[in-house]
Every structure is written in structure tokens, then in C-alpha cells.
Short mmCIF file of C-alpha atoms in Angstrom, two decimals:
data_model
loop_
_atom_site.label_atom_id
_atom_site.label_comp_id
_atom_site.label_asym_id
_atom_site.label_seq_id
_atom_site.Cartn_x
_atom_site.Cartn_y
_atom_site.Cartn_z
CA MET A 1 144.65 48.28 9.20
CA SER A 2 147.62 47.71 11.09
CA ASP A 3 147.90 46.65 14.17
CA LEU A 4 149.21 49.51 16.04
CA ASP A 5 146.66 51.70 14.60
CA LYS A 6 144.11 48.99 16.07
CA LEU A 7 145.31 49.53 19.29
CA ARG A 8 145.42 53.55 18.90
CA GLU A 9 141.49 52.84 17.61
CA ILE A 10 141.30 50.88 20.72
CA GLY A 11 142.78 53.49 23.56
CA SER A 12 140.79 55.69 21.93
CA LYS A 13 137.56 54.77 23.37
CA LYS A 14 136.62 55.47 27.12
CA PHE A 15 138.08 53.05 29.70
CA GLN A 16 135.15 51.11 30.15
CA GLU A 17 134.64 50.42 26.56
CA GLN A 18 138.72 49.15 26.55
CA ALA A 19 138.14 47.28 28.98
CA ILE A 20 134.71 45.41 27.59
CA TRP A 21 137.44 44.92 24.58
CA MET A 22 139.81 43.04 26.91
CA LEU A 23 137.83 40.84 28.31
CA ASN A 24 136.03 39.59 25.01
CA ALA A 25 139.59 38.87 23.92
CA MET A 26 140.44 37.04 27.06
CA TRP A 27 136.78 34.81 27.24
CA PRO A 28 137.44 31.69 25.25
CA LYS A 29 140.63 31.21 28.03
CA ASP A 30 139.68 32.99 31.27
CA GLN A 31 135.96 32.38 31.48
CA GLY A 32 134.81 35.74 33.16
CA LYS A 33 137.50 35.01 35.86
CA SER A 34 138.94 38.36 35.50
CA ALA A 35 136.00 40.18 35.07
CA GLU A 36 135.62 42.06 37.93
CA GLU A 37 139.47 42.61 37.91
CA LEU A 38 138.61 44.46 35.26
CA TRP A 39 136.06 46.67 36.37
CA ASN A 40 137.80 47.78 39.47
CA TYR A 41 140.98 48.70 36.94
CA VAL A 42 138.00 50.80 35.49
CA GLU A 43 137.35 52.38 38.37
CA LEU A 44 141.09 53.08 39.66
CA PHE A 45 141.87 54.67 36.44
CA GLY A 46 138.88 56.62 36.46
CA SER A 47 139.92 57.95 39.86
CA LEU A 48 143.32 58.76 38.59
CA GLU A 49 142.42 60.52 35.21
CA LEU A 50 141.59 64.04 37.33
CA GLU A 51 139.83 65.63 34.06
CA ASN A 52 137.43 63.52 32.85
CA GLY A 53 137.26 60.90 35.16
CA LYS A 54 135.76 57.76 33.66
CA GLU A 55 135.49 59.13 30.54
CA GLY A 56 138.79 59.41 29.65
CA ASN A 57 140.58 57.03 28.07
CA ASP A 58 144.19 57.35 28.77
CA LEU A 59 146.86 58.72 31.92
CA ASP A 60 149.64 60.32 31.92
CA GLU A 61 153.05 58.72 33.01
CA LEU A 62 152.90 59.74 36.62
CA GLY A 63 149.13 58.44 36.69
CA MET A 64 149.92 55.18 34.98
CA HIS A 65 153.06 54.71 37.55
CA ARG A 66 150.47 55.02 40.19
CA VAL A 67 148.43 52.80 38.89
CA PHE A 68 151.34 50.15 39.62
CA GLU A 69 152.15 51.40 42.94
CA LYS A 70 148.17 51.01 43.88
CA ILE A 71 147.99 47.25 42.73
CA GLN A 72 150.90 46.60 44.67
CA LYS A 73 153.54 46.55 41.31
CA GLN A 74 156.12 49.16 42.33
CA GLN A 75 158.32 49.98 39.03
CA THR A 76 160.69 52.39 38.55
CA MET A 77 159.52 54.49 36.06
CA GLN A 78 162.47 53.12 33.39
CA GLU A 79 160.80 49.75 34.21
CA MET A 80 157.31 50.89 33.35
CA ARG A 81 159.04 52.09 30.45
CA ASN A 82 160.34 48.85 29.13
CA HIS A 83 157.37 46.41 29.95
CA LEU A 84 154.91 49.05 27.98
CA ARG A 85 157.45 49.55 24.61
CA LYS A 86 156.70 46.10 24.15
CA VAL A 87 153.05 46.54 23.83
CA GLY A 88 152.93 48.76 22.01
CA VAL A 89 153.39 52.15 23.62
CA THR A 90 155.54 54.77 21.73
CA SER A 91 154.64 57.61 23.72
CA PHE A 92 154.54 57.86 27.05
CA LYS A 93 153.07 61.79 27.16
CA LYS A 94 149.80 60.06 27.26
CA ILE A 95 149.40 56.19 27.99
CA SER A 96 145.87 53.68 27.08
CA MET A 97 144.15 51.90 29.25
CA ILE A 98 144.41 48.54 26.73
CA ASN A 99 148.43 49.14 26.31
CA PHE A 100 148.58 48.13 30.28
CA LEU A 101 146.09 45.20 30.41
CA ILE A 102 147.56 43.68 27.27
CA PHE A 103 150.81 43.88 29.64
CA ILE A 104 149.30 43.25 32.96
CA TYR A 105 147.57 39.70 32.02
CA GLY A 106 150.29 39.00 29.73
CA TYR A 107 148.37 38.58 26.42
CA ASP A 108 150.07 39.26 22.36
CA LEU A 109 148.97 42.42 21.35
CA HIS A 110 148.28 40.72 17.70
CA GLU A 111 146.08 38.46 19.36
CA VAL A 112 144.02 40.85 21.33
CA VAL A 113 142.91 43.99 18.49
CA ASN A 114 142.53 40.93 16.60
CA ALA A 115 140.20 39.20 19.18
CA PRO A 116 136.17 39.17 17.49
CA GLN A 117 133.89 41.36 19.87
CA GLY A 118 131.09 38.50 19.41
CA ALA A 119 127.83 40.15 20.34
CA ASN A 120 125.47 41.29 17.85
CA GLY A 121 125.69 44.92 17.05
CA ALA A 122 121.91 45.90 17.49
CA GLU A 123 121.42 43.72 20.04
CA VAL A 124 123.97 45.22 21.86
CA GLU A 125 122.47 48.71 21.24
CA LYS A 126 119.01 47.75 22.53
CA ALA A 127 121.12 46.40 25.83
CA LYS A 128 122.43 49.76 26.29
CA LYS A 129 119.09 51.29 25.61
CA ILE A 130 117.32 49.02 28.17
CA LEU A 131 120.63 50.01 30.28
CA GLU A 132 119.91 53.97 29.90
CA GLU A 133 116.17 53.45 30.58
CA VAL A 134 117.09 51.76 34.08
CA THR A 135 119.74 54.64 34.79
CA GLU A 136 116.55 57.18 33.97
CA ALA A 137 114.40 55.44 36.52
CA PHE A 138 117.32 55.11 39.00
CA ASN A 139 118.05 58.69 38.31
CA SER A 140 114.47 59.37 39.05
CA ALA A 141 113.75 57.00 42.10
CA GLN A 142 117.00 58.69 43.92
CA GLU A 143 115.86 62.07 42.96
CA LYS A 144 112.56 61.96 44.42
CA ALA A 145 113.79 59.61 47.54
CA ALA A 146 116.27 62.56 48.02
CA THR A 147 113.51 64.82 47.69
CA ALA A 148 111.22 62.87 50.10
CA LYS A 149 113.54 62.12 52.95
CA LYS A 150 114.30 65.89 52.68
CA ALA A 151 110.47 66.73 53.48
CA ALA A 152 110.38 63.81 55.87
CA ASP A 153 113.47 65.85 57.93
CA GLU A 154 112.05 69.36 57.50
CA SER A 155 108.48 68.24 58.31
CA LYS A 156 109.66 66.49 61.46
CA VAL A 157 111.93 69.63 62.32
CA LYS A 158 108.56 72.07 61.77
CA ALA A 159 106.45 69.65 63.50
CA SER A 160 108.70 70.04 66.49
CA GLN A 161 109.63 73.64 66.56
CA ALA A 162 105.68 74.23 66.00
CA LYS A 163 104.72 72.11 69.11
CA LYS A 164 107.71 73.54 71.11
CA VAL A 165 106.50 77.09 69.80
CA ALA A 166 102.82 75.86 70.51
CA ASP A 167 103.58 74.44 73.90
CA GLU A 168 105.68 77.25 75.07
CA CYS A 169 102.69 79.88 74.17
CA GLU A 170 100.04 78.44 75.73
CA ILE A 171 101.98 78.19 78.88
CA LYS A 172 102.67 81.62 78.33
CA GLN A 173 99.18 82.81 77.29
CA THR A 174 97.67 81.11 80.72
CA GLU A 175 100.51 82.66 82.87
CA ALA A 176 99.41 86.38 80.91
CA THR A 177 95.99 85.53 81.05
CA LYS A 178 96.08 84.76 85.06
CA ALA A 179 98.50 87.98 85.90
CA ALA A 180 96.17 90.30 83.73
CA GLU A 181 93.07 88.98 85.93
CA ILE A 182 94.87 89.53 89.27
CA ALA A 183 95.93 92.95 87.52
CA LYS A 184 92.45 93.92 86.83
CA ALA A 185 91.30 92.46 90.21
CA ASP A 186 93.73 94.59 92.37
CA GLU A 187 92.71 97.88 89.77
CA GLU A 188 88.98 97.57 90.65
CA ALA A 189 89.99 97.12 94.40
CA ALA A 190 91.92 100.05 94.02
CA ILE A 191 89.66 101.80 92.32
CA ALA A 192 86.85 100.83 95.34
CA ARG A 193 89.39 101.99 97.95
CA GLN A 194 90.15 105.38 95.98
CA LYS A 195 86.14 105.53 95.63
CA GLU A 196 85.78 105.08 99.93
CA ALA A 197 88.62 107.48 100.09
CA GLN A 198 87.10 110.10 98.19
CA ALA A 199 83.99 110.21 99.58
CA ALA A 200 85.54 109.90 103.37
CA GLU A 201 87.84 113.02 102.46
CA GLU A 202 84.62 114.90 101.23
CA GLU A 203 82.09 113.53 104.34
CA VAL A 204 85.16 115.16 106.75
CA THR A 205 85.29 118.64 104.16
CA LYS A 206 81.58 118.66 104.42
CA ALA A 207 81.58 118.96 108.35
CA LEU A 208 84.29 121.91 108.52
CA ASN A 209 82.78 123.73 106.03
CA GLU A 210 80.00 123.50 108.67
CA VAL A 211 81.50 124.54 111.56
CA LYS A 212 83.29 126.93 109.53
CA ALA A 213 80.13 128.42 108.44
CA GLN A 214 78.70 128.40 111.96
CA GLU A 215 81.69 130.16 112.91
CA GLN A 216 81.30 132.89 110.60
CA ALA A 217 77.87 133.22 111.02
CA LYS A 218 78.82 133.26 114.80
CA GLU A 219 81.33 136.48 113.81
CA ASP A 220 79.25 138.07 111.13
CA LYS A 221 76.26 138.50 113.89
CA ARG A 222 79.00 140.57 115.93
CA LYS A 223 80.12 142.67 113.42
CA ALA A 224 76.57 143.48 112.72
CA LEU A 225 75.80 144.43 116.52
CA GLN A 226 78.90 146.17 116.95
CA LYS A 227 78.07 148.89 114.04
CA LYS A 228 74.40 148.57 115.51
CA ILE A 229 75.90 149.85 118.91
CA GLU A 230 77.60 152.94 117.06
CA THR A 231 74.95 153.53 115.18
CA ALA A 232 71.80 153.24 116.29
CA GLY A 233 69.55 155.16 118.91
CA LEU A 234 69.86 154.79 122.62
CA VAL A 235 66.98 152.23 122.97
CA ALA A 236 68.33 149.99 120.22
CA LYS A 237 72.33 150.91 121.54
CA ASN A 238 71.73 149.49 124.63
CA ALA A 239 69.47 146.09 123.22
CA ALA A 240 72.53 145.42 120.82
CA ILE A 241 74.74 145.66 123.62
CA GLN A 242 73.00 143.46 125.66
CA GLU A 243 72.99 141.04 122.29
CA LEU A 244 76.56 141.47 121.97
CA ALA A 245 77.45 140.43 125.80
CA LYS A 246 75.14 137.28 125.91
CA LEU A 247 76.95 136.42 122.42
CA ASP A 248 80.68 137.15 123.64
CA ASN A 249 79.39 134.99 126.92
CA GLU A 250 78.84 131.87 124.77
CA ASP A 251 81.01 128.77 125.32
CA ASP A 252 83.09 128.69 121.75
CA LEU A 253 85.57 126.00 122.85
CA PRO A 254 83.31 122.94 121.29
CA LEU A 255 83.26 125.00 118.33
CA ARG A 256 86.78 125.35 117.71
CA ARG A 257 87.44 121.67 119.49
CA ALA A 258 84.77 120.65 116.48
CA LYS A 259 86.83 122.63 114.37
CA THR A 260 90.24 121.72 115.50
CA THR A 261 89.71 117.84 115.26
CA LEU A 262 87.57 118.44 111.17
CA GLU A 263 90.75 120.06 110.28
CA ALA A 264 93.10 117.05 111.36
CA ALA A 265 90.72 115.07 110.00
CA GLN A 266 90.79 116.66 106.73
CA ARG A 267 94.39 116.36 106.38
CA LYS A 268 94.48 112.88 107.33
CA ALA A 269 92.06 112.18 104.73
CA ALA A 270 93.40 113.87 101.87
CA LYS A 271 96.56 112.10 102.52
CA ALA A 272 94.77 108.58 102.34
CA LEU A 273 92.95 109.77 99.30
CA LYS A 274 96.46 110.73 98.28
CA ILE A 275 97.94 107.08 98.57
CA ALA A 276 94.97 105.35 97.25
CA THR A 277 95.04 107.65 94.33
CA ASP A 278 98.24 107.16 93.41
CA ALA A 279 97.65 103.53 94.22
CA LYS A 280 94.90 103.09 91.89
CA GLU A 281 97.02 104.84 88.63
CA LYS A 282 99.52 102.31 89.64
CA ALA A 283 97.44 99.09 89.61
CA THR A 284 95.59 100.83 86.37
CA ALA A 285 98.74 101.00 84.78
CA THR A 286 100.07 97.15 85.70
CA ALA A 287 96.53 96.37 84.60
CA LYS A 288 96.93 97.69 81.07
CA ALA A 289 100.28 96.44 81.14
CA ALA A 290 98.93 93.28 81.92
CA GLU A 291 96.46 93.03 79.27
CA GLU A 292 99.02 94.18 76.47
CA ALA A 293 100.91 90.74 77.57
CA LYS A 294 97.78 89.09 77.27
CA GLN A 295 96.91 90.50 73.65
CA ALA A 296 100.97 89.65 72.83
CA ALA A 297 100.72 85.99 73.58
CA ASP A 298 96.96 85.60 72.07
CA ASP A 299 99.17 86.52 69.27
CA ALA A 300 101.98 84.59 70.08
CA LYS A 301 99.25 81.29 70.23
CA GLN A 302 97.80 82.49 66.84
CA ALA A 303 101.31 82.47 65.19
CA ALA A 304 102.13 78.80 66.73
CA ASP A 305 98.73 77.37 65.29
CA GLU A 306 99.78 79.05 61.74
CA ALA A 307 103.01 77.40 62.71
CA LYS A 308 100.86 74.21 63.35
CA THR A 309 98.77 74.09 60.14
CA GLN A 310 101.84 74.87 58.50
CA ALA A 311 103.96 71.69 60.01
CA GLU A 312 100.67 69.74 59.34
CA GLN A 313 100.63 70.35 55.86
CA ALA A 314 104.31 69.73 55.36
CA GLU A 315 104.17 66.31 57.28
CA ALA A 316 101.40 65.80 54.23
CA GLU A 317 103.62 66.80 51.39
CA SER A 318 106.56 64.48 52.64
CA VAL A 319 103.57 61.70 52.86
CA ALA A 320 102.87 62.47 49.59
CA ALA A 321 106.28 62.87 48.18
CA ALA A 322 107.34 59.37 50.01
CA GLU A 323 104.74 57.44 48.35
CA ALA A 324 106.25 59.01 45.06
CA ALA A 325 109.43 58.20 45.76
CA ASP A 326 107.97 54.60 46.42
CA GLN A 327 106.19 54.70 42.91
CA ALA A 328 109.00 55.29 41.22
CA LEU A 329 111.49 52.85 43.19
CA VAL A 330 108.62 50.20 41.91
CA ASP A 331 109.25 51.68 38.19
CA ALA A 332 112.61 51.33 38.79
CA GLU A 333 112.62 47.78 39.96
CA GLN A 334 110.15 46.69 36.74
CA LYS A 335 113.11 48.58 34.49
CA VAL A 336 115.66 46.38 36.34
CA ALA A 337 113.41 43.25 35.87
CA GLU A 338 113.15 43.77 32.49
CA ALA A 339 116.87 44.78 31.84
CA GLU A 340 117.97 41.29 33.68
CA ALA A 341 115.44 39.04 31.87
CA TYR A 342 117.05 40.49 28.54
CA LEU A 343 120.49 39.92 29.39
CA ALA A 344 119.83 36.75 30.28
CA GLU A 345 118.70 36.22 27.48
CA GLN A 346 121.54 37.77 25.32
CA GLN A 347 124.02 36.03 27.54
CA LYS A 348 122.78 32.63 26.10
CA LYS A 349 122.81 33.96 22.70
CA ALA A 350 126.38 35.44 22.44
CA THR A 351 129.46 33.56 21.26
CA GLY A 352 132.17 33.40 24.27
CA ALA A 353 133.86 36.49 23.44
CA GLY A 354 130.43 38.60 23.29
CA GLN A 355 130.14 37.29 26.79
CA GLY A 356 132.66 40.61 28.30
CA THR A 357 130.10 42.62 27.17
CA MET A 358 127.01 40.95 28.13
CA TRP A 359 129.35 40.93 31.33
CA PHE A 360 129.80 44.79 32.21
CA MET A 361 126.07 45.70 31.32
CA GLN A 362 125.10 43.20 34.16
CA ARG A 363 127.63 44.75 36.58
CA GLU A 364 126.31 47.74 35.63
CA LEU A 365 123.30 46.96 36.72
CA ASP A 366 124.19 44.85 39.61
CA GLU A 367 126.19 48.00 40.53
CA LYS A 368 122.59 50.09 40.02
CA LYS A 369 120.79 47.85 42.28
CA LYS A 370 123.24 48.86 45.28
CA TYR A 371 121.11 51.73 45.75
CA MET A 372 117.51 50.85 45.71
CA PRO A 373 116.41 49.11 49.37
CA THR A 374 116.25 45.54 49.36
CA ARG A 375 112.69 45.39 49.81
CA LYS A 376 112.50 46.78 45.98
CA GLY A 377 114.90 44.17 44.43
CA GLY A 378 118.32 45.54 45.83
CA VAL A 379 120.90 44.13 46.79
CA ALA A 380 123.32 43.90 50.17
CA LYS A 381 126.62 46.56 49.57
CA LYS A 382 129.67 45.23 50.65
#
């Protein structure tokens, strides 16, 4: 296989695999000094590959031109083409990362494509598997932590809302209860006044009816005597005339005065009764509305109690979720420790070239540790 064929094969790998190849090729001379820069190149190329990101393996000519701009080594298109042709680029529609790396570090193409990668294949696969387990543990821990945070945030909101609703409902319930009690007392007082007015009106009416009855009895007696005068014999007639004269001579003024007074009293009592009745009906309506408001306040208080119970349940769930998240972080920490121990062992065993492979694995591990809380073995983000 020619060097160009090998170059194309390397260029078909993902950005990170190309960078690892280059780091392994550089390690005997560079001793890892450019490792972090190569890591950053992977990030840069991934950000410019809009379709596949870090999973990509090449950039178009415009993308490659932007790479040179990003690293402050601007070139004209023609200058860039001239340089990249020297490191095996034959088509500028797609340019692999390895071509750029060979050019930017000034390495010989033949030396790079034939550089031994050093690491034992089986050990590399095992290291990759461990790294995958770490990634899975991290993803699980982060997912559970996010769930726990969301649950905690929601429980705080629910608890705050529940407390606010409960406080408001308690105030409204107290006010409604007091208003209902006042309205009930007012209604009872109005009923008592209405009963008093009713009794007074009935008493006046009774007295007036008695006066009217006396008046009617006198009138009936007068009519009877008049009829007797007209139809009876002489003796009876004379007696009737004398009795009628006596009846007519009686003083009617006290009776008429009593009637007038009682009629006025009856009108006054009837008016007072109407006022008392209207007041009673109004007080009854107010008491009914107050009782309905009290019932609504009681219902609202019950709903607030239920909301409070739900908030307490949400809080309990958030605590459980937080405990699960903590356990997930413990699991992730254990995986990190195992991975670090294994990588340290392999770095000791690796040949000079294989150090690049192990460095990238350790760097990935370090990157993941940035997202762990420092109390769980994480490192501070820079």
C-alpha cells in the first residue's frame, strides 16, 4: 500500500482517531507537548463540521480556510492549496484533518503514515470498554442529577405555592367564618325585631277590633230599638223610645277618640312591621350569602390542604431522587477510579508511540470529571 493510500485510510477515520495517530507519530520527538493542542484541534474541526460534528473526518475548502483563520495563520486560498498539496491533498472538495496536522507540525508524510501506533490492540479495546462504562455511568449520574434537580425545583415551587394558598385560604376562611357569624347574629336580631313588631301590630289590631266591636254593638242596639218603636205596642214603644233617647245621650267621644288613636297606632305598627320584615329578609339573604362564602372558604381550605400534601409528597420524591443521584455519582466515581488505575497501568506498559492513544483516553476521562461535583472526585472547570 502506497503512502498516499495509507494517508487516505487514516483520513477516513474520525477526527479524534486522526489526532491520536498524529500524536503517536509525534510522541518520540514531542513527548506529548502538543497533546493538548491536538485535543483542541479535534474540538475545532468538530465545531466546523456542521453535519457530523466530532464524528466527521474532513472539511471542505472553506471550512479548512476557517481553521487557519481560527489559529491566527490566515492564508489566501491559493497559499493554502499550495501548502496542502505538499502533504498529499489532491482534491480540495474534502480535506482530511491528518493532512492539516502533517502540514501544521511540519512532519514528513512518509514518517507519519508509517508511524507505529504502539498500543496492544486487546488492551486498547479493554481501555475503550472501560471508558464506555465510565461514559455510561456519567450519563446515568447526570440524568439522575438533572431529574433530582428538576424534582427539587418543582417541589420548592409547589411547597411555596401550597403555603401561599394555605395562608390565603386560612385568612379568607377566618374572615368568612367571622362574617357568617356576624350575619347570623344580625339575622337573629332582625327576626326578633320582626317578631316584636308583629306582636305589637297584633296587639293594636286586637284593641282596635274591640273598640270597633263596641261601636258596632251600640249601632246594632240602636237599629233594634228603632225597629221596636216602629212595630211594637204602645207600652213597649214608649219604653223603646226612652231607651233610645238614653242611648243617644251617651257620650261617644271616648270611644271615637280611642278608635282614632288605635287606627293611628295600627298604621304605625304596620309600618314598623314592614320595616322589620324587610330588614329580616335582607339579613336572611346576607346570612345565606355569608354562609355560602364560608362554605367556599372551607372548600378552598380543603383544596389548600390537599395541595400541601402534594407538595410534601413532591418534596419526599425530590429527596429520594437526590439520594439516587448521589448513588449514581458514587457509581460514576468508582468507574472513574477503575479507569484511571487501568490507564495508568497501560501507560507504563505502552511503547513511546502508544502513549498518544493512552493520553487521549486519559484526557477524555479528565473531561468527564469536570462535570462531577468536586466532592465526588470531580475537578474544577477552567
